[in-house]
Coordinates of C-alpha atoms in Angstrom, one line a residue:
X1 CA 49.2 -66.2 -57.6
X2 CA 49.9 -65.4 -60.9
X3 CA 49.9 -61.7 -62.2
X4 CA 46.5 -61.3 -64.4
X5 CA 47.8 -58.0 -65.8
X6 CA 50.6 -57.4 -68.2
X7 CA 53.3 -54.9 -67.3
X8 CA 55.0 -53.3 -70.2
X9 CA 56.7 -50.7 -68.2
X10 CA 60.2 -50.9 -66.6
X11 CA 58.5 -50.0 -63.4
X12 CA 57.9 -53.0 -61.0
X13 CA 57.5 -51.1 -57.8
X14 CA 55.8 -48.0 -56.9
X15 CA 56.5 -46.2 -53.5
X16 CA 54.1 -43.2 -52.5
X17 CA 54.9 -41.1 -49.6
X18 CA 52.3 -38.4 -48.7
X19 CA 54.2 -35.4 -46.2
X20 CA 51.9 -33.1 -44.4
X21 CA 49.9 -29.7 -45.1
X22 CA 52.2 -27.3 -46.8
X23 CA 51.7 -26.1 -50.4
X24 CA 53.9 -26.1 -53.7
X25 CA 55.3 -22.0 -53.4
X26 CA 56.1 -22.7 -49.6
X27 CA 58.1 -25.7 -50.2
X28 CA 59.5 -25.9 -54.0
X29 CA 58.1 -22.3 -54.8
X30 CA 62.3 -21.0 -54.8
X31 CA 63.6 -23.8 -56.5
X32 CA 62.6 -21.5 -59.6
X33 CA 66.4 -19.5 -58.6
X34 CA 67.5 -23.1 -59.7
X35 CA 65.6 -24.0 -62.7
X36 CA 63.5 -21.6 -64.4
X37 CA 61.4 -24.0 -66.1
X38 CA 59.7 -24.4 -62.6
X39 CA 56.6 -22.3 -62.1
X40 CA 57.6 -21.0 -59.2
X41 CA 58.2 -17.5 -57.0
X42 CA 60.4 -14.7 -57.5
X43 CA 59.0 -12.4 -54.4
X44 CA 57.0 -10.2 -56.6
X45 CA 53.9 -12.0 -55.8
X46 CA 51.8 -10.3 -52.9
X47 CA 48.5 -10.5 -51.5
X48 CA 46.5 -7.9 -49.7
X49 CA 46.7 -7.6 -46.1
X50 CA 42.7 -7.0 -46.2
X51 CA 40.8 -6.6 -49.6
X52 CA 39.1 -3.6 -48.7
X53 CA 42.7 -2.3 -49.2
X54 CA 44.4 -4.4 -51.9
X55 CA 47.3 -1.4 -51.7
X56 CA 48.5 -2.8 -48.3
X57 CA 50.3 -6.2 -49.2
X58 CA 52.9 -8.4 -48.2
X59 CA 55.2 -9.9 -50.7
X60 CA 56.4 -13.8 -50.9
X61 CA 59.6 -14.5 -48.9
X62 CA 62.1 -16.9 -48.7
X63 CA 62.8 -16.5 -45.2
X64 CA 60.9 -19.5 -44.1
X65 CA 62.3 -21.8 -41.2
X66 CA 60.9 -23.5 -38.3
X67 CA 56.9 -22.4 -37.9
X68 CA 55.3 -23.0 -34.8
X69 CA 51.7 -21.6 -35.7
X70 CA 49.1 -23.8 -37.7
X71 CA 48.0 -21.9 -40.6
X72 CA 44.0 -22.3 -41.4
X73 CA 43.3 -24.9 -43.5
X74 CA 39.4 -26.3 -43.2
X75 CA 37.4 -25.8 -45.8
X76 CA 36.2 -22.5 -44.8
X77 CA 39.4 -21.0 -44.5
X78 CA 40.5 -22.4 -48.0
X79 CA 37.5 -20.9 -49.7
X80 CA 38.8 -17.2 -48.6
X81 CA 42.2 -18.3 -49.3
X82 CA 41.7 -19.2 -53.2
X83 CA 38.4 -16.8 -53.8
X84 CA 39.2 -14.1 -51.6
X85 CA 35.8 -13.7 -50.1
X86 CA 34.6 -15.5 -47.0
X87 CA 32.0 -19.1 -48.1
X88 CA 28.3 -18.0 -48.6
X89 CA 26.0 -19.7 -50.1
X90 CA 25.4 -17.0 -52.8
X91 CA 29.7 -16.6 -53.4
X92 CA 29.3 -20.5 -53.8
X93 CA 26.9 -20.6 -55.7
X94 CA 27.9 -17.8 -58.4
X95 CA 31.1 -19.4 -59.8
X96 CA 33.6 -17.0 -59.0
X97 CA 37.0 -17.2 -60.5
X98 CA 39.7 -17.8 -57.8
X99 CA 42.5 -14.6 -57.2
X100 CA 45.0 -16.6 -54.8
X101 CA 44.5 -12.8 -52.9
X102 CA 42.6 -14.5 -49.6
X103 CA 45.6 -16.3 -47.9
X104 CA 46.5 -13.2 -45.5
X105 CA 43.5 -12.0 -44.4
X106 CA 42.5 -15.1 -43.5
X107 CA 45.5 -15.7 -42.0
X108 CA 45.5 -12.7 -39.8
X109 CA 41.9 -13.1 -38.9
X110 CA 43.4 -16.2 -37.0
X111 CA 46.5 -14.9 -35.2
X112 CA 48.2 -11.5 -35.8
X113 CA 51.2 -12.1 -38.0
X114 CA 50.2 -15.3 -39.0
X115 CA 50.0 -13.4 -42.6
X116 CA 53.7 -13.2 -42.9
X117 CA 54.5 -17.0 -42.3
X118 CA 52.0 -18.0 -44.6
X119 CA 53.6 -15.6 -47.4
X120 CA 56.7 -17.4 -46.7
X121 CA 58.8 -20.5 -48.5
X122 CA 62.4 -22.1 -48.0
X123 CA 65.2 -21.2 -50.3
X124 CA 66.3 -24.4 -51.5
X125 CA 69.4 -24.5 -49.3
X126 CA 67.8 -25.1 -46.7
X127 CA 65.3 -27.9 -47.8
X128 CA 68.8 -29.8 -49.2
X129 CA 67.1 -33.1 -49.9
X130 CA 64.5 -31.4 -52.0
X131 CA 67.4 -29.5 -53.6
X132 CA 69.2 -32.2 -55.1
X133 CA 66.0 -34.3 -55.6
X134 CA 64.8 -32.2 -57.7
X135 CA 68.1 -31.3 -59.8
X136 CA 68.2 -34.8 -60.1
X137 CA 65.0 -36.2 -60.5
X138 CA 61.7 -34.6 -62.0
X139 CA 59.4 -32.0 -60.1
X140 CA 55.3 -31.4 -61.0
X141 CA 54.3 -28.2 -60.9
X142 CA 51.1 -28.6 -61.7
X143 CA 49.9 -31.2 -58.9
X144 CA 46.7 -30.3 -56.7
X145 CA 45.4 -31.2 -53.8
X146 CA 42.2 -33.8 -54.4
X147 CA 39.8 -31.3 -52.7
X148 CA 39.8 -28.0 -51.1
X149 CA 39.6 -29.9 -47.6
X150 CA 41.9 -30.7 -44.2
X151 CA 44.0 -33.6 -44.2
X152 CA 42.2 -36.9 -44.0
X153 CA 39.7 -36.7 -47.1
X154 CA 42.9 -35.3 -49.2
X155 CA 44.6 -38.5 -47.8
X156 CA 41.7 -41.3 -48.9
X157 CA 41.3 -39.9 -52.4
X158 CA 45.5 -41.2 -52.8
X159 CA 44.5 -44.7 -52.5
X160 CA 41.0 -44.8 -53.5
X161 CA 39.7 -41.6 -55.9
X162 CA 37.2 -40.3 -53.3
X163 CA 36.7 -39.4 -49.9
X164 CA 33.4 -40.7 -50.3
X165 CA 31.8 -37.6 -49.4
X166 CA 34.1 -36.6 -46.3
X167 CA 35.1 -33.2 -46.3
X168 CA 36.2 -32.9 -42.4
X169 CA 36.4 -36.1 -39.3
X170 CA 33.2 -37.8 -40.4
X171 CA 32.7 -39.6 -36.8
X172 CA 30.2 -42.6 -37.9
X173 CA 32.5 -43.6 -41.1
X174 CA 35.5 -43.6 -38.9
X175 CA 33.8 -46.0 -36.9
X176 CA 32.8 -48.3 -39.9
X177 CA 35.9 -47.6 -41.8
X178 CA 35.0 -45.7 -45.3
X179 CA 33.8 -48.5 -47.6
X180 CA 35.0 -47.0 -51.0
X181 CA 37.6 -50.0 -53.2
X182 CA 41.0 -49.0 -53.0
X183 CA 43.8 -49.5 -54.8
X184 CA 45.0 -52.1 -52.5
X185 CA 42.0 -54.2 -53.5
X186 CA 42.7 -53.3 -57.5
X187 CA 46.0 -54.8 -57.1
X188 CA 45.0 -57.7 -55.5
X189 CA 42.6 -58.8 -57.8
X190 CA 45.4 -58.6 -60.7
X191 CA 47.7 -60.5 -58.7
X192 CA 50.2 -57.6 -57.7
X193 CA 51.8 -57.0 -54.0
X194 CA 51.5 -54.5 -51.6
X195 CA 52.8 -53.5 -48.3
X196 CA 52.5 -50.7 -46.0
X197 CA 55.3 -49.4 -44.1
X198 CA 54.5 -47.6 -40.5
X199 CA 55.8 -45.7 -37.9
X200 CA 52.7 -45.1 -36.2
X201 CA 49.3 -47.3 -36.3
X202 CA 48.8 -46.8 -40.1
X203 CA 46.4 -44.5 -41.5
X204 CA 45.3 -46.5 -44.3
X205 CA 43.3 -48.3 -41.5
X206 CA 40.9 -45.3 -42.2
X207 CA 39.8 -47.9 -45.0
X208 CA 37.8 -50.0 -43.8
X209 CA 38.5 -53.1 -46.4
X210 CA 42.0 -52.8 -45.4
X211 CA 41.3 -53.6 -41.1
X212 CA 40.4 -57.5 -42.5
X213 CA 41.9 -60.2 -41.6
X214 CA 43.9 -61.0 -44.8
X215 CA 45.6 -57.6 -45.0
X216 CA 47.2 -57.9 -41.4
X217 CA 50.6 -59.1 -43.2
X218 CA 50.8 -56.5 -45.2
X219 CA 51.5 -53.8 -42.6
X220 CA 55.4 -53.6 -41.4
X221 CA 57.3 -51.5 -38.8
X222 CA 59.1 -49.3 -40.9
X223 CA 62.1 -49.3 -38.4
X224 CA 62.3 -53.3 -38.8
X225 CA 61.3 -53.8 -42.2
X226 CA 61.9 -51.3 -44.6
X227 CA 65.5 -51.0 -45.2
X228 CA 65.8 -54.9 -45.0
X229 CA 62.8 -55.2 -47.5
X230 CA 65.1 -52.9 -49.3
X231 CA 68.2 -54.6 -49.3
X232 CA 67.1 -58.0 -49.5
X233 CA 65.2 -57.2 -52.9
X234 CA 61.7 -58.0 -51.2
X235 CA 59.3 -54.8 -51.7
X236 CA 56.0 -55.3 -53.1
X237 CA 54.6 -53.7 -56.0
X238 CA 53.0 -50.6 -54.8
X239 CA 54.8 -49.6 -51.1
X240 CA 53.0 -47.1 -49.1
X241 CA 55.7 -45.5 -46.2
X242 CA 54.0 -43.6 -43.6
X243 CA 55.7 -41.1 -41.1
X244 CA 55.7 -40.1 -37.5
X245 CA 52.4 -38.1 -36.8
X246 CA 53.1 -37.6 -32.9
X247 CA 55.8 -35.1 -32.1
X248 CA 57.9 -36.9 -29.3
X249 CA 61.4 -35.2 -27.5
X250 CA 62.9 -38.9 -28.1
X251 CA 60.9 -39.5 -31.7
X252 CA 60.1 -36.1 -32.9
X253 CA 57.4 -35.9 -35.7
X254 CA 58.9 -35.7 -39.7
X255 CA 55.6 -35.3 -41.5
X256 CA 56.1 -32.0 -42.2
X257 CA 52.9 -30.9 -40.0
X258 CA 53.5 -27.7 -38.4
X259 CA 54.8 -27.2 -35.6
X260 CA 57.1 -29.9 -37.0
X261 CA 60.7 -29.6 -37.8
X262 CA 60.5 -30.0 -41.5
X263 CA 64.5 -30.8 -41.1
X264 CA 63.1 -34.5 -39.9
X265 CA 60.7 -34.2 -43.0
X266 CA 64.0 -34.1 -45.0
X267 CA 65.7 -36.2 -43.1
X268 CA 63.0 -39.3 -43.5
X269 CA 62.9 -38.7 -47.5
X270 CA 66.9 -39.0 -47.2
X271 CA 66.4 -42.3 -45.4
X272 CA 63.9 -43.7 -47.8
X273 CA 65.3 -42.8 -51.1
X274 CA 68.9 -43.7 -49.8
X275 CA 67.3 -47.3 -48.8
X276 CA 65.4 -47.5 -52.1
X277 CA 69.0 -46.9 -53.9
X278 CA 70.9 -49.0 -52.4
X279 CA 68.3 -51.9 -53.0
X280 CA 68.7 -54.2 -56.3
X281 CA 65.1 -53.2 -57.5
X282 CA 66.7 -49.7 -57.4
X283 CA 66.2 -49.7 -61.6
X284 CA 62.6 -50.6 -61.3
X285 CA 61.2 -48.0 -58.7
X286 CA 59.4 -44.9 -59.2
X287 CA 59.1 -43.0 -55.8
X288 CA 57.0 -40.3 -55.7
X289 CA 56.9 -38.1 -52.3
X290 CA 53.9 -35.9 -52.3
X291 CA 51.9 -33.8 -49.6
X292 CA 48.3 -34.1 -48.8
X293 CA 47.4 -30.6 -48.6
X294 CA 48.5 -26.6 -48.8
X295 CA 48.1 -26.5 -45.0
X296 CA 47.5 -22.6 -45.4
X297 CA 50.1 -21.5 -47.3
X298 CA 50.1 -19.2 -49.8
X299 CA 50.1 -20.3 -53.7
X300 CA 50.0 -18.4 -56.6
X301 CA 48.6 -20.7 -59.3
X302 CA 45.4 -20.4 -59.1
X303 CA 43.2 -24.1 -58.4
X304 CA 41.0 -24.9 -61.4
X305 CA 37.5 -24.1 -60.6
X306 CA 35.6 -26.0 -63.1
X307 CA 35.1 -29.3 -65.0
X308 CA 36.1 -31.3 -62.2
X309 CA 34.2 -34.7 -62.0
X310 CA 32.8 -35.6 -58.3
X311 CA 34.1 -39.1 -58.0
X312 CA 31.0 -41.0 -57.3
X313 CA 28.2 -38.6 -57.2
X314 CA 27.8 -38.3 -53.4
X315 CA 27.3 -34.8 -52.1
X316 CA 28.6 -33.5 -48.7
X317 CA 27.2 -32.5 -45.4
X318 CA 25.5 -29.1 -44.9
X319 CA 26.1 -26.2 -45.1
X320 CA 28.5 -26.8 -47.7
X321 CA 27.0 -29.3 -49.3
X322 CA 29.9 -29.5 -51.7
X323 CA 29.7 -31.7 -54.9
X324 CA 33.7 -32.3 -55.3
X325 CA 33.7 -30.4 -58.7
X326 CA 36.5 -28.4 -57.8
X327 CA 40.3 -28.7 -56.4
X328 CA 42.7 -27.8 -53.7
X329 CA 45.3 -25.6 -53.4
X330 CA 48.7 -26.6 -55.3
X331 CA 51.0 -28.7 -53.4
X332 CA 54.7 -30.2 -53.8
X333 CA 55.2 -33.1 -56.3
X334 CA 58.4 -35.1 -56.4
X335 CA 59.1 -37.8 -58.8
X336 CA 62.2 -40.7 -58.7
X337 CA 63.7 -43.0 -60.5
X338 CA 66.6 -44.1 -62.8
X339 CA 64.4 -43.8 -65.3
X340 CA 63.7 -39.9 -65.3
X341 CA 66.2 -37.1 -66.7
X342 CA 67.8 -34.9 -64.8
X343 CA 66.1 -31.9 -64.1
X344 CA 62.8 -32.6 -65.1
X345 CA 59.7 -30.0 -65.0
X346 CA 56.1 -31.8 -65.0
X347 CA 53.7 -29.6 -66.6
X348 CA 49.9 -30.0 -67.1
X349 CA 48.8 -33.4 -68.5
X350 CA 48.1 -34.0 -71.9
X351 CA 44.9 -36.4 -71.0
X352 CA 42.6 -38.4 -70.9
X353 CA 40.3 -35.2 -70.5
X354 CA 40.9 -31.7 -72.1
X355 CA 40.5 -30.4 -68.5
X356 CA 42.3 -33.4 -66.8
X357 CA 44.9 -32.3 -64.1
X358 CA 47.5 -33.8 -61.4
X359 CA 46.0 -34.5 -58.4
X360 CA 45.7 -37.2 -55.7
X361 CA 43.8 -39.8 -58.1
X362 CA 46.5 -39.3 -60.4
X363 CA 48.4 -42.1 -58.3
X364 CA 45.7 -45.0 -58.3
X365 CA 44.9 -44.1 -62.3
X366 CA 48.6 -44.3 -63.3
X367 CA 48.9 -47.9 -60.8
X368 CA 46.1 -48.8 -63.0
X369 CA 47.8 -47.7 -66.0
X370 CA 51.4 -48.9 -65.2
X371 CA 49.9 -52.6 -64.2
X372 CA 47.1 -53.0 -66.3
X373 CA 44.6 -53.1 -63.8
X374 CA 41.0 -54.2 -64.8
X375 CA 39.0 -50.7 -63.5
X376 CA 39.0 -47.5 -62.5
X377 CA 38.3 -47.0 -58.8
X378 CA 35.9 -44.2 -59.7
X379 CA 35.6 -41.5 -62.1
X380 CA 38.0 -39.2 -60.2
X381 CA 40.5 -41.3 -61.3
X382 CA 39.4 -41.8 -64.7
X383 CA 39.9 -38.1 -65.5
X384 CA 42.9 -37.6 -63.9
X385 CA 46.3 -36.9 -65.6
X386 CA 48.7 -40.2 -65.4
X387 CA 52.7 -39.3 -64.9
X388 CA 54.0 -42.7 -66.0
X389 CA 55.3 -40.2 -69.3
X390 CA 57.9 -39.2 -67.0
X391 CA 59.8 -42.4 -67.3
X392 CA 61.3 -41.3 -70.9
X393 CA 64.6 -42.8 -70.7
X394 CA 65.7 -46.0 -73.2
X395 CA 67.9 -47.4 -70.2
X396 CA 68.2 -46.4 -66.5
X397 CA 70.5 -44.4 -65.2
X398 CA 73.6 -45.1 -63.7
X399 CA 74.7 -41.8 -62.5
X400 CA 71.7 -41.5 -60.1
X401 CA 73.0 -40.1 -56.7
X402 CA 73.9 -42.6 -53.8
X403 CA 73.2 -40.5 -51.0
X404 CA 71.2 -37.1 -50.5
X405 CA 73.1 -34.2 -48.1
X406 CA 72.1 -34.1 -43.9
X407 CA 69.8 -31.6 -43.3
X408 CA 70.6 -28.9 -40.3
X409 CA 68.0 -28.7 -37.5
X410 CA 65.4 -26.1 -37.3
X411 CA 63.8 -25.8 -34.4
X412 CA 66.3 -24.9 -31.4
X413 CA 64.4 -26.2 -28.5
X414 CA 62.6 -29.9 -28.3
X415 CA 59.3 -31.2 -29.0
X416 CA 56.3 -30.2 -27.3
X417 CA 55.0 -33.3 -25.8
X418 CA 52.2 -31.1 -23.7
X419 CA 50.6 -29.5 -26.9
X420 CA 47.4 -29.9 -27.9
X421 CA 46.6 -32.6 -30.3
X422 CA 46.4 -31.4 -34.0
X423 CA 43.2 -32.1 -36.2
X424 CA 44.9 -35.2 -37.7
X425 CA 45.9 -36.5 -34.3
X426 CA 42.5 -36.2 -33.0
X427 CA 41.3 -38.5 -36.0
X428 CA 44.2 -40.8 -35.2
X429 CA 43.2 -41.2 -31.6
X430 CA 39.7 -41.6 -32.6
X431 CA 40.9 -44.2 -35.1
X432 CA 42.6 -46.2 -32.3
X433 CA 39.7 -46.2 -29.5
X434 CA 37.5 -47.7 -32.8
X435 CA 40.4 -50.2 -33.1
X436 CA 40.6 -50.8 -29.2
X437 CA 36.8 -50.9 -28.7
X438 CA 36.7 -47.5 -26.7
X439 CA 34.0 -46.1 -29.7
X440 CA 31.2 -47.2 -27.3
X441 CA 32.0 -45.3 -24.4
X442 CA 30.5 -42.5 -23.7
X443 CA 33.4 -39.9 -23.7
X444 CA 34.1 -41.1 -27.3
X445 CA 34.6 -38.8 -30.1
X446 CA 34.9 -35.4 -28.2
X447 CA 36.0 -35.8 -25.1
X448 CA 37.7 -38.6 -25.6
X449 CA 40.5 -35.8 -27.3
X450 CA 38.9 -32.5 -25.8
X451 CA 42.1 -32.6 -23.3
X452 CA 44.7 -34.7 -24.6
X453 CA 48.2 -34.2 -25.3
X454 CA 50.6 -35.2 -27.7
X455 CA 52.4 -37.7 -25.2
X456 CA 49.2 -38.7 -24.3
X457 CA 47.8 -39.8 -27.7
X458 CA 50.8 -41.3 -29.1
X459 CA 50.7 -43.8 -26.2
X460 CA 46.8 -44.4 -26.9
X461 CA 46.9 -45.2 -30.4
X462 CA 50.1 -47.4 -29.4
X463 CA 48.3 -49.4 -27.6
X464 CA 45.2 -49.5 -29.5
X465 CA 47.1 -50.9 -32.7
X466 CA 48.8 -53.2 -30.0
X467 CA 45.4 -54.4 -28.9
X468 CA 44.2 -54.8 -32.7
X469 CA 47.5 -56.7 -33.6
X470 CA 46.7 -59.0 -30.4
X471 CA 42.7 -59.6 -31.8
X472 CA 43.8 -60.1 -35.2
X473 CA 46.2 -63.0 -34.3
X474 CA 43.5 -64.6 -32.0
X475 CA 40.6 -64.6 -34.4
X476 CA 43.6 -66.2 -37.3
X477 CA 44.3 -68.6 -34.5
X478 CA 40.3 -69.4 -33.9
X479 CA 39.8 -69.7 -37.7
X480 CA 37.8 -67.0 -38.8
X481 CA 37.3 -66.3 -41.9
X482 CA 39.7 -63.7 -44.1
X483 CA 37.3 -61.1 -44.7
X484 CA 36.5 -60.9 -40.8
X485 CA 37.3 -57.3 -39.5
X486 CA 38.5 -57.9 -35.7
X487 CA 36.8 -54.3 -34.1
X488 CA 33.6 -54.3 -36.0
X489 CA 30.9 -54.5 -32.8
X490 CA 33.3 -56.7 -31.0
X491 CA 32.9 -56.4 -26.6
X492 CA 35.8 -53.9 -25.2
X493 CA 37.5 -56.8 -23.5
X494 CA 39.1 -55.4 -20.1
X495 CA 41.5 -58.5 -19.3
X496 CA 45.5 -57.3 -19.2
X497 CA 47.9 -59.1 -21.1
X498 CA 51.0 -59.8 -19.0
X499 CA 53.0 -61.6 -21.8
X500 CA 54.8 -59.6 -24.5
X501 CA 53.1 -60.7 -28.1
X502 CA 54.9 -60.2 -30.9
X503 CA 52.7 -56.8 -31.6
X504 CA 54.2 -55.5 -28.3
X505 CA 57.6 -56.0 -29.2
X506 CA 56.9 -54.5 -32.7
X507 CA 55.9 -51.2 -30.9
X508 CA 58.5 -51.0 -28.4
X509 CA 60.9 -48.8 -30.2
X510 CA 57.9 -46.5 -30.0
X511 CA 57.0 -44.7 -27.5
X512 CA 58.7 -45.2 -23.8
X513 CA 56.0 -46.4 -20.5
X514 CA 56.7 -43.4 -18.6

């Protein structure tokens, strides 16, 4: 199929890859030792150990390492954080101005010294790949989560401009996918490419569109695919790379999610960007590595409050009833490609809106904008700040570095395969049993998690996206039609398969049978 839209940009291929709860002043906050442009820390800022005694504070560190304890970050707890009060519906509803001063007491209400952690970042020697990516590349300091919100709505407004009133696990929408256009569909419909890249059964299947029959191709093992997609000159336009979410002893977890080893977070950038420049569409990439969410840290910018258009007009579920009109906390932005200077510091946007900002829908408005795509997704999108300014280069770079430095481990001992599933594993596991059929039982969403461990549900949603993989094949193979969606209302089906299919061998580098 022919491309509908005209691309007057160097840029042929976009690759996004969204890391896991931790905010900009954690992660980048120290780089501002290396380029003072950066709006960054220098350990004077503080916040109050309570606010009834804003004397007492502790003071931004850069002694962060390995972090076993998961910070608060629902949308209660981010309300204290940025506001400094605990949610009512009279602080709600009065418009405060946000102080940044809540992130300690909220911390410590959850676990005694929790508030020190939280106050902490990494000095940039010790997040090397991040170092030297952003001496070489371009960093945004001005980039906000979509939504003061937990992982998964933060996640759907990167690909489609809304979480379509989600602000937590919405149970029934997981179970009918969330219906909301995507980017994926945008693309299509101009003639453009796209592929997702895995490690685990793919979030994006959180989409509902994207579990039909025609989109099955598009989903590759990143351990089989990637680098040979890479090498072989064969990504598509906009490439999506998702991470390991389960924390294994023999695949240990490099989202970045604590109690993860952010060392493997590095260590997985360093294997994509070294695979995407080594690749001959190297001069026509922008990569762009991201996170989701502040995942409790502390940040001192403060999130804009106001003038925030809700994406579609749909308010969310009591007692909040939150009208997405504001945003999250700030979170790391990293941008790459031959095509940026060295050393570049992304500020505010200059547009479309006076009050328009870098956030999530900033990636689907500047695909649009990059491929001349016919609409906006929603108006999220359509007010948020586009970065393809960033490519300001005549000619690409040649002295763009081949390889990034090995990061050293954190964490001494292994993973904890017994652990107690996080928030996002929950909603993973949940994903798979709607993918495997196990929605209708009775256990399902609650209990079906209430007791499971890491090991546990890594296996499960293995098997789940092996049993979708298997379903999708059949119903090709018995002609149904492309816009069929394999687990809507189908029978659980108990039958074994004895034979190895091609989705079982995709998933055997996984996770082991024992």
């Amino acid at each position: 199929m022919a491309n509908e839209g005209i691309n007057h940009y160097p840029i042929k291929t976009i690759v996004i890859l969204v890391q896991e709860n931790r905010s900009f002043d954690h992660m980048l906050g120290w780089m501002k030792s290396l380029n003072p442009e950066i709006d960054g820390v220098t350990g004077n800022e503080s916040n109050p150990i309570s606010v009834n005694d804003p004397e007492s504070r502790l003071f931004q560190s850069n002694e962060s390492g390995y972090i076993q304890p998961n910070p608060g970050h629902s949308f209660q707890a981010i309300y204290q954080q940025v506001f400094g009060v605990p949610w009512s519906e009279e602080s709600a509803s009065s418009k405060i101005a946000p102080t940044m001063e809540g992130f300690v007491e909220q911390a410590e209400s959850v676990e005694v010294g929790l508030g020190k952690i939280v106050m902490s970042g990494f000095k940039p020697d010790d997040v090397p790949v991040y170092r030297d990516l952003v001496k070489e590349f371009a960093v945004c300091d001005r980039w906000f989560a979509s939504l003061p919100a937990s992982t998964q709505p933060n996640r759907l407004y990167v690909h489609s401009a809304t979480s379509h009133g989600a602000i937590g696990n919405d149970t029934l929408k997981l179970i009918q996918g969330f219906p909301q256009k995507t980017i994926f569909e945008s693309l299509e419909e101009s003639g453009f490419s796209f592929g997702i890249y895995y490690q685990y059964p793919p979030t994006t299947l959180f989409y509902r569109n994207l579990r039909k029959l025609k989109y099955i191709n598009k989903f590759h093992q990143f351990d089989l695919d990637f680098k040979r997609h890479c090498k072989e000159g064969k990504l598509p336009n906009y490439v999506v790379v998702e991470q390991r979410f389960f924390d294994l002893k023999i695949l240990p977890a490099n989202d970045d999610h604590p109690s993860h080893d952010v060392s493997e977070g590095q260590k997985f950038v360093k294997e994509v960007y070294e695979a995407l420049r080594s690749s001959p569409q190297w001069n026509e990439i922008l990569f762009l590595v991201i996170y989701d969410e502040h995942g409790g840290f502390y940040d001192h910018v403060p999130t804009p409050p106001h003038d925030v258009p809700s994406p579609d007009g749909i308010i969310g579920p009591e007692p909040y009833k939150f009208q997405f009109d504001r945003l999250g906390v700030r979170v790391p932005a990293i941008l790459i490609s031959p095509w940026i200077e060295r050393g570049t510091v992304l500020h505010e946007p200059s547009g479309p809106s006076p009050t328009s900002q870098y956030e999530h829908s900033s990636i689907p408005a500047t695909v649009k904008k990059i491929f001349n795509l016919k609409e906006f997704l929603t108006k999220r999108d359509e007010w948020a700040g586009t970065f393809e300014g960033i490519l300001t280069r005549t000619t690409p770079r040649t002295d763009c570095p081949v390889t990034l430095p090995e990061p050293v481990k954190m964490r001494e001992d292994e993973a904890n395969e017994e652990a107690k599933l996080s928030e996002l594993q929950e909603e993973m596991v949940q994903l798979g049993a709607v993918l495997k059929g196990d929605h209708k039982e009775s256990d399902y969403p609650d209990k079906l998690v209430e007791n499971m461990k890491v090991n546990e549900g890594a296996k499960y949603v293995e098997v789940a996206f092996k049993k979708f993989c298997d379903d999708c094949e059949k119903a090709k193979s018995e002609g149904k039609d492309d816009s069929y969606i394999v687990c809507d209302g189908r029978e659980v089906s108990q039958t074994q398969k004895t034979s190895k299919s091609f989705a079982d061998k995709l998933f055997s580098c996984l996770v082991c049978d024992n």
